[in-house]
C-alpha cells in the first residue's frame, strides 16, 4: 500500500491515512466522489469534474470543504508527492463524522480524502480489438446523476461481467432500455447511422467523458441524438462503445455473446477514440495505445 494520501488537511503514507470510525461516508455511504486524470501536471477536464462535484454535493446538502482552486492545488500536490506526472486521482468527500444516526447533523465538517495512482490507461488489446459486455437489470436507486460512493449495485454488476469473461455490464430498465454501464456510459451507432446514448436524467451519471465525446462527435459532424436505445436495437446497430475517465472510448464488439455488426470496432468509434486522445494528450508523444488499421478508413 505504498503511496501518499491526502486526508482532511494532511498528506500521509496510506497506511497512516485514516478517517474517524464514525465517518458517515463509512457508515451510510453518505458522500460523493470524483475520479480525474492529471496529465502533464494539469487536470484533464477539471472544470467539468468540479462542476459535477458541485452538483453532487448540492444534491446531498454538503458544503464544499474548500474552493475549487484549493482543491486543484491539493490534487496536484497529492500527485506530486506520489512522484507521478500522469495520474488517476480519486477524491472523496463525505458529510463527516458524527454519532451514528440516519438524521444528519448540520454542523459536521465534511471529510475529504484523496489518493493518486499512475494513470490508468485502457488495456491496449481491448482498446484495439474491442470488448464484450453482458446486460443485466439496472438495480440501482433513482438518483444515479449523483456520483455517490454508494456503489454496491455497480460493484456487483461489474463483478458479474468479469465472471462472464466480459468487460462491463450494460444496465437495462424494464422496457429493455439501456441506461449506462456499471462504471461507464453506453452508446450505439444505430441502424440509421445515428450515434445514440441515454439522455441526461436521474437514471444515469452524466459522465465527463460522455460530455466531451458528444461534443467531439458533433464537432466531427456526426449525427448525434441523446435518445435512449434498447437491447433490441443493439441487434441492428452498426457499432457500440462505452466511455469513462479510465476506459476512454472503448469499442464494444459483443453484447450477451452476440457480435455487434461484424464484431469489430467501427469507424465512428475509431474516430472518437482518436479525437478523445487528441483532446486529452494534445500533440504529445504516442500514448502507447493504437487504434487498429480500420481507423484509417474512418
Ligand atoms: C455509473 C457510471 N456511469 C458513467 C461513468 C463515466 O463517468 P466519467 O466519464 O466522468 O468517468 C462512471 C464513472 O465512474 C460511472 O461510475
mmCIF file of C-alpha atoms and ligand atoms in Angstrom:
data_model
loop_
_atom_site.group_PDB
_atom_site.id
_atom_site.type_symbol
_atom_site.label_atom_id
_atom_site.label_comp_id
_atom_site.label_asym_id
_atom_site.label_seq_id
_atom_site.Cartn_x
_atom_site.Cartn_y
_atom_site.Cartn_z
ATOM 1 C CA UNK A 1 0.000 0.000 0.000
ATOM 2 C CA UNK A 2 2.760 2.378 -0.981
ATOM 3 C CA UNK A 3 1.955 5.957 -1.690
ATOM 4 C CA UNK A 4 0.767 9.158 -0.126
ATOM 5 C CA UNK A 5 -2.854 10.007 0.536
ATOM 6 C CA UNK A 6 -4.427 13.316 1.474
ATOM 7 C CA UNK A 7 -6.877 13.198 4.376
ATOM 8 C CA UNK A 8 -8.513 16.207 5.975
ATOM 9 C CA UNK A 9 -5.607 18.606 5.576
ATOM 10 C CA UNK A 10 -2.697 16.162 5.858
ATOM 11 C CA UNK A 11 -0.540 14.247 3.404
ATOM 12 C CA UNK A 12 0.250 10.865 4.935
ATOM 13 C CA UNK A 13 1.542 7.431 3.932
ATOM 14 C CA UNK A 14 -1.576 5.460 3.004
ATOM 15 C CA UNK A 15 -1.195 3.076 5.965
ATOM 16 C CA UNK A 16 -1.468 6.045 8.340
ATOM 17 C CA UNK A 17 -4.158 7.893 6.423
ATOM 18 C CA UNK A 18 -7.300 7.191 8.407
ATOM 19 C CA UNK A 19 -10.741 8.640 8.974
ATOM 20 C CA UNK A 20 -12.896 8.619 12.079
ATOM 21 C CA UNK A 21 -14.659 5.258 12.693
ATOM 22 C CA UNK A 22 -17.948 7.203 12.726
ATOM 23 C CA UNK A 23 -17.374 8.913 9.412
ATOM 24 C CA UNK A 24 -20.741 8.924 7.668
ATOM 25 C CA UNK A 25 -19.080 8.028 4.385
ATOM 26 C CA UNK A 26 -18.153 4.738 6.005
ATOM 27 C CA UNK A 27 -21.398 4.065 7.882
ATOM 28 C CA UNK A 28 -24.014 5.388 5.433
ATOM 29 C CA UNK A 29 -22.157 5.870 2.122
ATOM 30 C CA UNK A 30 -23.097 9.470 2.873
ATOM 31 C CA UNK A 31 -20.650 11.027 0.453
ATOM 32 C CA UNK A 32 -19.709 11.652 -3.140
ATOM 33 C CA UNK A 33 -16.589 11.282 -5.244
ATOM 34 C CA UNK A 34 -14.770 12.108 -8.443
ATOM 35 C CA UNK A 35 -12.147 10.271 -10.474
ATOM 36 C CA UNK A 36 -9.975 12.593 -12.542
ATOM 37 C CA UNK A 37 -6.969 12.402 -14.800
ATOM 38 C CA UNK A 38 -3.911 14.567 -14.283
ATOM 39 C CA UNK A 39 -1.875 14.827 -17.469
ATOM 40 C CA UNK A 40 1.482 16.612 -17.548
ATOM 41 C CA UNK A 41 0.785 18.114 -14.135
ATOM 42 C CA UNK A 42 -2.610 19.561 -15.142
ATOM 43 C CA UNK A 43 -6.176 18.445 -14.501
ATOM 44 C CA UNK A 44 -7.813 16.966 -17.573
ATOM 45 C CA UNK A 45 -11.335 18.432 -17.917
ATOM 46 C CA UNK A 46 -11.022 19.771 -14.384
ATOM 47 C CA UNK A 47 -13.854 22.300 -14.863
ATOM 48 C CA UNK A 48 -16.285 19.570 -15.849
ATOM 49 C CA UNK A 49 -15.268 17.350 -12.921
ATOM 50 C CA UNK A 50 -15.571 20.235 -10.472
ATOM 51 C CA UNK A 51 -18.964 21.237 -11.868
ATOM 52 C CA UNK A 52 -20.227 17.695 -11.367
ATOM 53 C CA UNK A 53 -18.724 17.541 -7.885
ATOM 54 C CA UNK A 54 -20.633 20.721 -7.010
ATOM 55 C CA UNK A 55 -23.876 19.204 -8.335
ATOM 56 C CA UNK A 56 -23.310 16.011 -6.331
ATOM 57 C CA UNK A 57 -22.506 17.925 -3.133
ATOM 58 C CA UNK A 58 -25.518 20.221 -3.553
ATOM 59 C CA UNK A 59 -27.768 17.190 -4.062
ATOM 60 C CA UNK A 60 -26.735 15.754 -0.689
ATOM 61 C CA UNK A 61 -26.609 19.161 1.028
ATOM 62 C CA UNK A 62 -22.907 19.159 1.856
ATOM 63 C CA UNK A 63 -20.966 22.394 1.504
ATOM 64 C CA UNK A 64 -17.731 22.143 -0.494
ATOM 65 C CA UNK A 65 -14.909 21.822 2.063
ATOM 66 C CA UNK A 66 -12.632 24.114 0.016
ATOM 67 C CA UNK A 67 -12.628 26.291 -3.061
ATOM 68 C CA UNK A 68 -12.068 24.763 -6.485
ATOM 69 C CA UNK A 69 -8.700 26.495 -6.669
ATOM 70 C CA UNK A 70 -7.626 24.974 -3.335
ATOM 71 C CA UNK A 71 -8.941 21.572 -4.369
ATOM 72 C CA UNK A 72 -6.951 21.739 -7.576
ATOM 73 C CA UNK A 73 -3.809 22.585 -5.595
ATOM 74 C CA UNK A 74 -4.346 19.664 -3.232
ATOM 75 C CA UNK A 75 -4.924 17.266 -6.139
ATOM 76 C CA UNK A 76 -1.737 18.396 -7.876
ATOM 77 C CA UNK A 77 0.229 18.235 -4.631
ATOM 78 C CA UNK A 78 -1.018 14.698 -3.969
ATOM 79 C CA UNK A 79 0.144 13.706 -7.443
ATOM 80 C CA UNK A 80 3.491 15.420 -6.893
ATOM 81 C CA UNK A 81 4.047 13.725 -3.533
ATOM 82 C CA UNK A 82 3.430 10.385 -5.212
ATOM 83 C CA UNK A 83 6.140 11.285 -7.760
ATOM 84 C CA UNK A 84 3.721 10.964 -10.639
ATOM 85 C CA UNK A 85 3.282 13.065 -13.762
ATOM 86 C CA UNK A 86 0.290 11.418 -15.371
ATOM 87 C CA UNK A 87 -2.082 10.150 -12.721
ATOM 88 C CA UNK A 88 -5.578 8.977 -11.929
ATOM 89 C CA UNK A 89 -6.830 10.706 -8.792
ATOM 90 C CA UNK A 90 -9.685 9.613 -6.542
ATOM 91 C CA UNK A 91 -11.338 12.369 -4.497
ATOM 92 C CA UNK A 92 -13.976 11.540 -1.908
ATOM 93 C CA UNK A 93 -15.976 13.986 0.185
ATOM 94 C CA UNK A 94 -18.287 12.698 2.903
ATOM 95 C CA UNK A 95 -20.585 14.517 5.292
ATOM 96 C CA UNK A 96 -18.044 13.939 8.052
ATOM 97 C CA UNK A 97 -18.060 12.175 11.404
ATOM 98 C CA UNK A 98 -20.930 12.134 13.925
ATOM 99 C CA UNK A 99 -22.527 9.613 16.311
ATOM 100 C CA UNK A 100 -24.380 7.165 14.084
ATOM 101 C CA UNK A 101 -27.871 8.400 13.254
ATOM 102 C CA UNK A 102 -29.753 8.428 9.959
ATOM 103 C CA UNK A 103 -30.652 12.077 10.589
ATOM 104 C CA UNK A 104 -27.712 14.155 9.661
ATOM 105 C CA UNK A 105 -26.291 16.896 11.834
ATOM 106 C CA UNK A 106 -25.897 20.236 10.090
ATOM 107 C CA UNK A 107 -22.660 21.173 11.817
ATOM 108 C CA UNK A 108 -20.239 18.388 10.847
ATOM 109 C CA UNK A 109 -17.103 19.247 8.943
ATOM 110 C CA UNK A 110 -17.049 17.322 5.661
ATOM 111 C CA UNK A 111 -14.241 14.767 5.356
ATOM 112 C CA UNK A 112 -12.115 14.945 2.266
ATOM 113 C CA UNK A 113 -9.697 12.256 1.175
ATOM 114 C CA UNK A 114 -7.670 11.656 -1.925
ATOM 115 C CA UNK A 115 -5.408 9.028 -3.462
ATOM 116 C CA UNK A 116 -3.370 9.096 -6.677
ATOM 117 C CA UNK A 117 -2.002 6.300 -8.808
ATOM 118 C CA UNK A 118 -0.160 6.018 -12.079
ATOM 119 C CA UNK A 119 -2.536 6.963 -14.897
ATOM 120 C CA UNK A 120 -4.961 4.149 -15.574
ATOM 121 C CA UNK A 121 -4.965 3.515 -19.317
ATOM 122 C CA UNK A 122 -7.241 1.187 -21.206
ATOM 123 C CA UNK A 123 -5.770 -2.227 -21.902
ATOM 124 C CA UNK A 124 -4.146 -1.870 -25.362
ATOM 125 C CA UNK A 125 -5.607 -5.097 -26.766
ATOM 126 C CA UNK A 126 -9.116 -4.279 -25.558
ATOM 127 C CA UNK A 127 -8.780 -0.735 -26.895
ATOM 128 C CA UNK A 128 -7.718 -2.021 -30.328
ATOM 129 C CA UNK A 129 -9.981 -5.066 -30.693
ATOM 130 C CA UNK A 130 -12.983 -4.143 -28.558
ATOM 131 C CA UNK A 131 -14.596 -5.855 -25.602
ATOM 132 C CA UNK A 132 -17.645 -7.914 -24.761
ATOM 133 C CA UNK A 133 -20.372 -6.789 -22.384
ATOM 134 C CA UNK A 134 -23.292 -8.529 -20.715
ATOM 135 C CA UNK A 135 -26.663 -6.984 -19.957
ATOM 136 C CA UNK A 136 -28.426 -7.119 -16.594
ATOM 137 C CA UNK A 137 -31.313 -5.325 -14.883
ATOM 138 C CA UNK A 138 -30.383 -1.915 -13.524
ATOM 139 C CA UNK A 139 -30.925 -2.459 -9.802
ATOM 140 C CA UNK A 140 -29.651 0.952 -8.656
ATOM 141 C CA UNK A 141 -31.586 3.719 -6.961
ATOM 142 C CA UNK A 142 -33.253 6.534 -8.914
ATOM 143 C CA UNK A 143 -30.695 9.302 -8.254
ATOM 144 C CA UNK A 144 -27.917 7.971 -10.452
ATOM 145 C CA UNK A 145 -26.951 11.513 -11.510
ATOM 146 C CA UNK A 146 -25.317 11.915 -8.074
ATOM 147 C CA UNK A 147 -21.794 10.498 -8.061
ATOM 148 C CA UNK A 148 -22.478 8.723 -4.787
ATOM 149 C CA UNK A 149 -19.941 6.486 -3.058
ATOM 150 C CA UNK A 150 -22.800 4.014 -2.614
ATOM 151 C CA UNK A 151 -21.713 1.686 -5.413
ATOM 152 C CA UNK A 152 -22.799 -1.771 -4.259
ATOM 153 C CA UNK A 153 -25.101 -2.413 -7.232
ATOM 154 C CA UNK A 154 -22.363 -1.168 -9.580
ATOM 155 C CA UNK A 155 -19.736 -3.348 -7.909
ATOM 156 C CA UNK A 156 -21.925 -6.454 -8.208
ATOM 157 C CA UNK A 157 -22.729 -5.688 -11.841
ATOM 158 C CA UNK A 158 -19.070 -5.193 -12.756
ATOM 159 C CA UNK A 159 -18.085 -8.389 -10.945
ATOM 160 C CA UNK A 160 -20.787 -10.354 -12.794
ATOM 161 C CA UNK A 161 -19.393 -9.096 -16.112
ATOM 162 C CA UNK A 162 -15.864 -10.166 -15.201
ATOM 163 C CA UNK A 163 -17.060 -13.598 -14.136
ATOM 164 C CA UNK A 164 -18.667 -13.942 -17.583
ATOM 165 C CA UNK A 165 -15.341 -13.037 -19.205
ATOM 166 C CA UNK A 166 -16.659 -9.589 -20.119
ATOM 167 C CA UNK A 167 -15.507 -6.046 -19.589
ATOM 168 C CA UNK A 168 -18.698 -4.373 -18.444
ATOM 169 C CA UNK A 169 -22.381 -4.811 -17.711
ATOM 170 C CA UNK A 170 -24.869 -2.743 -19.678
ATOM 171 C CA UNK A 171 -27.689 -1.953 -17.292
ATOM 172 C CA UNK A 172 -31.267 -2.208 -18.531
ATOM 173 C CA UNK A 173 -34.619 -0.965 -17.294
ATOM 174 C CA UNK A 174 -37.881 -2.951 -17.651
ATOM 175 C CA UNK A 175 -38.563 -1.793 -21.196
ATOM 176 C CA UNK A 176 -35.171 -3.032 -22.378
ATOM 177 C CA UNK A 177 -33.763 0.495 -22.341
ATOM 178 C CA UNK A 178 -30.003 0.553 -21.770
ATOM 179 C CA UNK A 179 -29.300 3.261 -19.209
ATOM 180 C CA UNK A 180 -25.499 3.040 -18.910
ATOM 181 C CA UNK A 181 -22.904 0.587 -17.579
ATOM 182 C CA UNK A 182 -21.699 -0.205 -14.061
ATOM 183 C CA UNK A 183 -18.884 2.367 -14.355
ATOM 184 C CA UNK A 184 -19.226 3.948 -17.793
ATOM 185 C CA UNK A 185 -21.736 5.355 -20.285
ATOM 186 C CA UNK A 186 -23.099 3.270 -23.180
ATOM 187 C CA UNK A 187 -23.564 4.166 -26.877
ATOM 188 C CA UNK A 188 -24.585 2.644 -30.184
ATOM 189 C CA UNK A 189 -24.419 3.836 -33.742
ATOM 190 C CA UNK A 190 -27.919 2.749 -34.697
ATOM 191 C CA UNK A 191 -29.247 1.179 -37.906
ATOM 192 C CA UNK A 192 -29.667 4.699 -39.376
ATOM 193 C CA UNK A 193 -26.074 5.665 -38.560
ATOM 194 C CA UNK A 194 -27.037 7.940 -35.642
ATOM 195 C CA UNK A 195 -24.844 7.978 -32.543
ATOM 196 C CA UNK A 196 -27.218 7.366 -29.623
ATOM 197 C CA UNK A 197 -26.831 7.428 -25.852
ATOM 198 C CA UNK A 198 -29.269 7.746 -22.964
ATOM 199 C CA UNK A 199 -30.216 11.402 -22.317
ATOM 200 C CA UNK A 200 -29.095 13.087 -19.123
ATOM 201 C CA UNK A 201 -31.568 12.229 -16.363
ATOM 202 C CA UNK A 202 -31.575 10.788 -12.887
ATOM 203 C CA UNK A 203 -31.239 7.310 -14.461
ATOM 204 C CA UNK A 204 -27.613 7.857 -15.472
ATOM 205 C CA UNK A 205 -24.452 9.501 -14.277
ATOM 206 C CA UNK A 206 -23.591 12.332 -16.637
ATOM 207 C CA UNK A 207 -20.072 11.212 -17.481
ATOM 208 C CA UNK A 208 -17.414 13.844 -18.040
ATOM 209 C CA UNK A 209 -16.113 11.673 -20.883
ATOM 210 C CA UNK A 210 -19.682 11.466 -22.237
ATOM 211 C CA UNK A 211 -19.950 15.245 -22.403
ATOM 212 C CA UNK A 212 -16.534 15.544 -24.091
ATOM 213 C CA UNK A 213 -17.197 12.735 -26.582
ATOM 214 C CA UNK A 214 -20.606 14.102 -27.585
ATOM 215 C CA UNK A 215 -19.019 17.499 -28.220
ATOM 216 C CA UNK A 216 -16.243 15.889 -30.259
ATOM 217 C CA UNK A 217 -18.777 13.858 -32.250
ATOM 218 C CA UNK A 218 -20.820 16.965 -33.063
ATOM 219 C CA UNK A 219 -17.651 18.848 -34.000
ATOM 220 C CA UNK A 220 -16.819 15.981 -36.384
ATOM 221 C CA UNK A 221 -20.234 16.460 -37.996
ATOM 222 C CA UNK A 222 -21.551 13.071 -36.848
ATOM 223 C CA UNK A 223 -25.312 12.739 -36.320
ATOM 224 C CA UNK A 224 -25.874 12.542 -32.559
ATOM 225 C CA UNK A 225 -29.062 12.009 -30.569
ATOM 226 C CA UNK A 226 -29.240 11.867 -26.806
ATOM 227 C CA UNK A 227 -32.042 9.341 -27.029
ATOM 228 C CA UNK A 228 -32.224 6.018 -25.188
ATOM 229 C CA UNK A 229 -31.767 2.767 -27.105
ATOM 230 C CA UNK A 230 -32.992 -0.708 -26.281
ATOM 231 C CA UNK A 231 -31.272 -4.078 -26.267
ATOM 232 C CA UNK A 232 -33.362 -4.959 -29.354
ATOM 233 C CA UNK A 233 -31.776 -2.021 -31.186
ATOM 234 C CA UNK A 234 -28.310 -3.308 -30.326
ATOM 235 C CA UNK A 235 -29.082 -6.295 -32.602
ATOM 236 C CA UNK A 236 -29.276 -3.998 -35.635
ATOM 237 C CA UNK A 237 -26.663 -1.448 -34.504
ATOM 238 C CA UNK A 238 -23.652 -0.697 -36.691
ATOM 239 C CA UNK A 239 -21.353 -0.027 -33.742
ATOM 240 C CA UNK A 240 -21.272 0.150 -29.974
ATOM 241 C CA UNK A 241 -18.881 1.572 -27.429
ATOM 242 C CA UNK A 242 -18.632 2.821 -23.861
ATOM 243 C CA UNK A 243 -16.825 5.761 -22.259
ATOM 244 C CA UNK A 244 -15.332 6.738 -18.927
ATOM 245 C CA UNK A 245 -12.389 8.614 -17.467
ATOM 246 C CA UNK A 246 -10.423 5.344 -17.230
ATOM 247 C CA UNK A 247 -11.782 3.417 -20.256
ATOM 248 C CA UNK A 248 -11.697 6.434 -22.612
ATOM 249 C CA UNK A 249 -13.629 5.358 -25.737
ATOM 250 C CA UNK A 250 -13.775 1.575 -25.558
ATOM 251 C CA UNK A 251 -15.210 -0.344 -28.526
ATOM 252 C CA UNK A 252 -17.922 -2.877 -27.635
ATOM 253 C CA UNK A 253 -17.977 -5.741 -30.138
ATOM 254 C CA UNK A 254 -20.139 -8.342 -28.356
ATOM 255 C CA UNK A 255 -23.265 -7.940 -26.279
ATOM 256 C CA UNK A 256 -24.503 -11.018 -24.415
ATOM 257 C CA UNK A 257 -22.313 -13.190 -26.658
ATOM 258 C CA UNK A 258 -23.729 -11.795 -29.922
ATOM 259 C CA UNK A 259 -21.492 -9.835 -32.270
ATOM 260 C CA UNK A 260 -22.291 -6.169 -32.804
ATOM 261 C CA UNK A 261 -22.430 -5.824 -36.614
ATOM 262 C CA UNK A 262 -19.332 -7.674 -37.925
ATOM 263 C CA UNK A 263 -17.816 -7.972 -34.451
ATOM 264 C CA UNK A 264 -15.037 -5.427 -34.958
ATOM 265 C CA UNK A 265 -14.746 -1.802 -33.838
ATOM 266 C CA UNK A 266 -16.412 0.509 -36.354
ATOM 267 C CA UNK A 267 -15.275 3.758 -37.976
ATOM 268 C CA UNK A 268 -17.240 6.129 -35.724
ATOM 269 C CA UNK A 269 -15.744 4.505 -32.640
ATOM 270 C CA UNK A 270 -12.261 4.805 -34.157
ATOM 271 C CA UNK A 271 -12.706 8.460 -34.988
ATOM 272 C CA UNK A 272 -13.893 9.196 -31.500
ATOM 273 C CA UNK A 273 -11.011 7.250 -29.957
ATOM 274 C CA UNK A 274 -8.596 9.406 -31.919
ATOM 275 C CA UNK A 275 -10.455 12.633 -31.181
ATOM 276 C CA UNK A 276 -10.597 11.837 -27.468
ATOM 277 C CA UNK A 277 -6.881 11.000 -27.297
ATOM 278 C CA UNK A 278 -6.094 14.279 -29.053
ATOM 279 C CA UNK A 279 -8.368 16.087 -26.591
ATOM 280 C CA UNK A 280 -6.589 14.580 -23.580
ATOM 281 C CA UNK A 281 -2.996 14.426 -24.779
ATOM 282 C CA UNK A 282 -2.885 17.083 -27.491
ATOM 283 C CA UNK A 283 0.075 16.601 -29.780
ATOM 284 C CA UNK A 284 2.080 14.808 -27.156
ATOM 285 C CA UNK A 285 4.089 11.704 -27.965
ATOM 286 C CA UNK A 286 2.224 8.440 -28.562
ATOM 287 C CA UNK A 287 0.331 7.160 -25.565
ATOM 288 C CA UNK A 288 1.229 3.531 -26.188
ATOM 289 C CA UNK A 289 -2.256 2.843 -27.451
ATOM 290 C CA UNK A 290 -3.103 2.464 -31.076
ATOM 291 C CA UNK A 291 -6.377 2.162 -32.864
ATOM 292 C CA UNK A 292 -6.388 -0.678 -35.402
ATOM 293 C CA UNK A 293 -5.795 -0.288 -39.115
ATOM 294 C CA UNK A 294 -9.514 0.150 -39.749
ATOM 295 C CA UNK A 295 -9.226 3.562 -38.070
ATOM 296 C CA UNK A 296 -7.653 4.954 -41.184
ATOM 297 C CA UNK A 297 -10.792 4.050 -43.115
ATOM 298 C CA UNK A 298 -12.927 6.042 -40.684
HETATM 299 C C1 LIG B 1 -22.140 4.714 -13.289
HETATM 300 C C2 LIG B 1 -21.150 5.473 -14.092
HETATM 301 N N1 LIG B 1 -21.517 5.980 -15.276
HETATM 302 C C3 LIG B 1 -20.651 6.674 -16.047
HETATM 303 C C4 LIG B 1 -19.347 6.882 -15.642
HETATM 304 C C5 LIG B 1 -18.392 7.658 -16.522
HETATM 305 O O1 LIG B 1 -18.132 8.914 -15.977
HETATM 306 P P1 LIG B 1 -16.800 9.698 -16.343
HETATM 307 O O2 LIG B 1 -16.776 9.781 -17.841
HETATM 308 O O3 LIG B 1 -16.976 11.021 -15.703
HETATM 309 O O4 LIG B 1 -15.662 8.901 -15.814
HETATM 310 C C6 LIG B 1 -18.919 6.397 -14.401
HETATM 311 C C7 LIG B 1 -17.550 6.641 -13.931
HETATM 312 O O5 LIG B 1 -17.149 6.237 -12.885
HETATM 313 C C8 LIG B 1 -19.846 5.692 -13.604
HETATM 314 O O6 LIG B 1 -19.476 5.195 -12.403
#
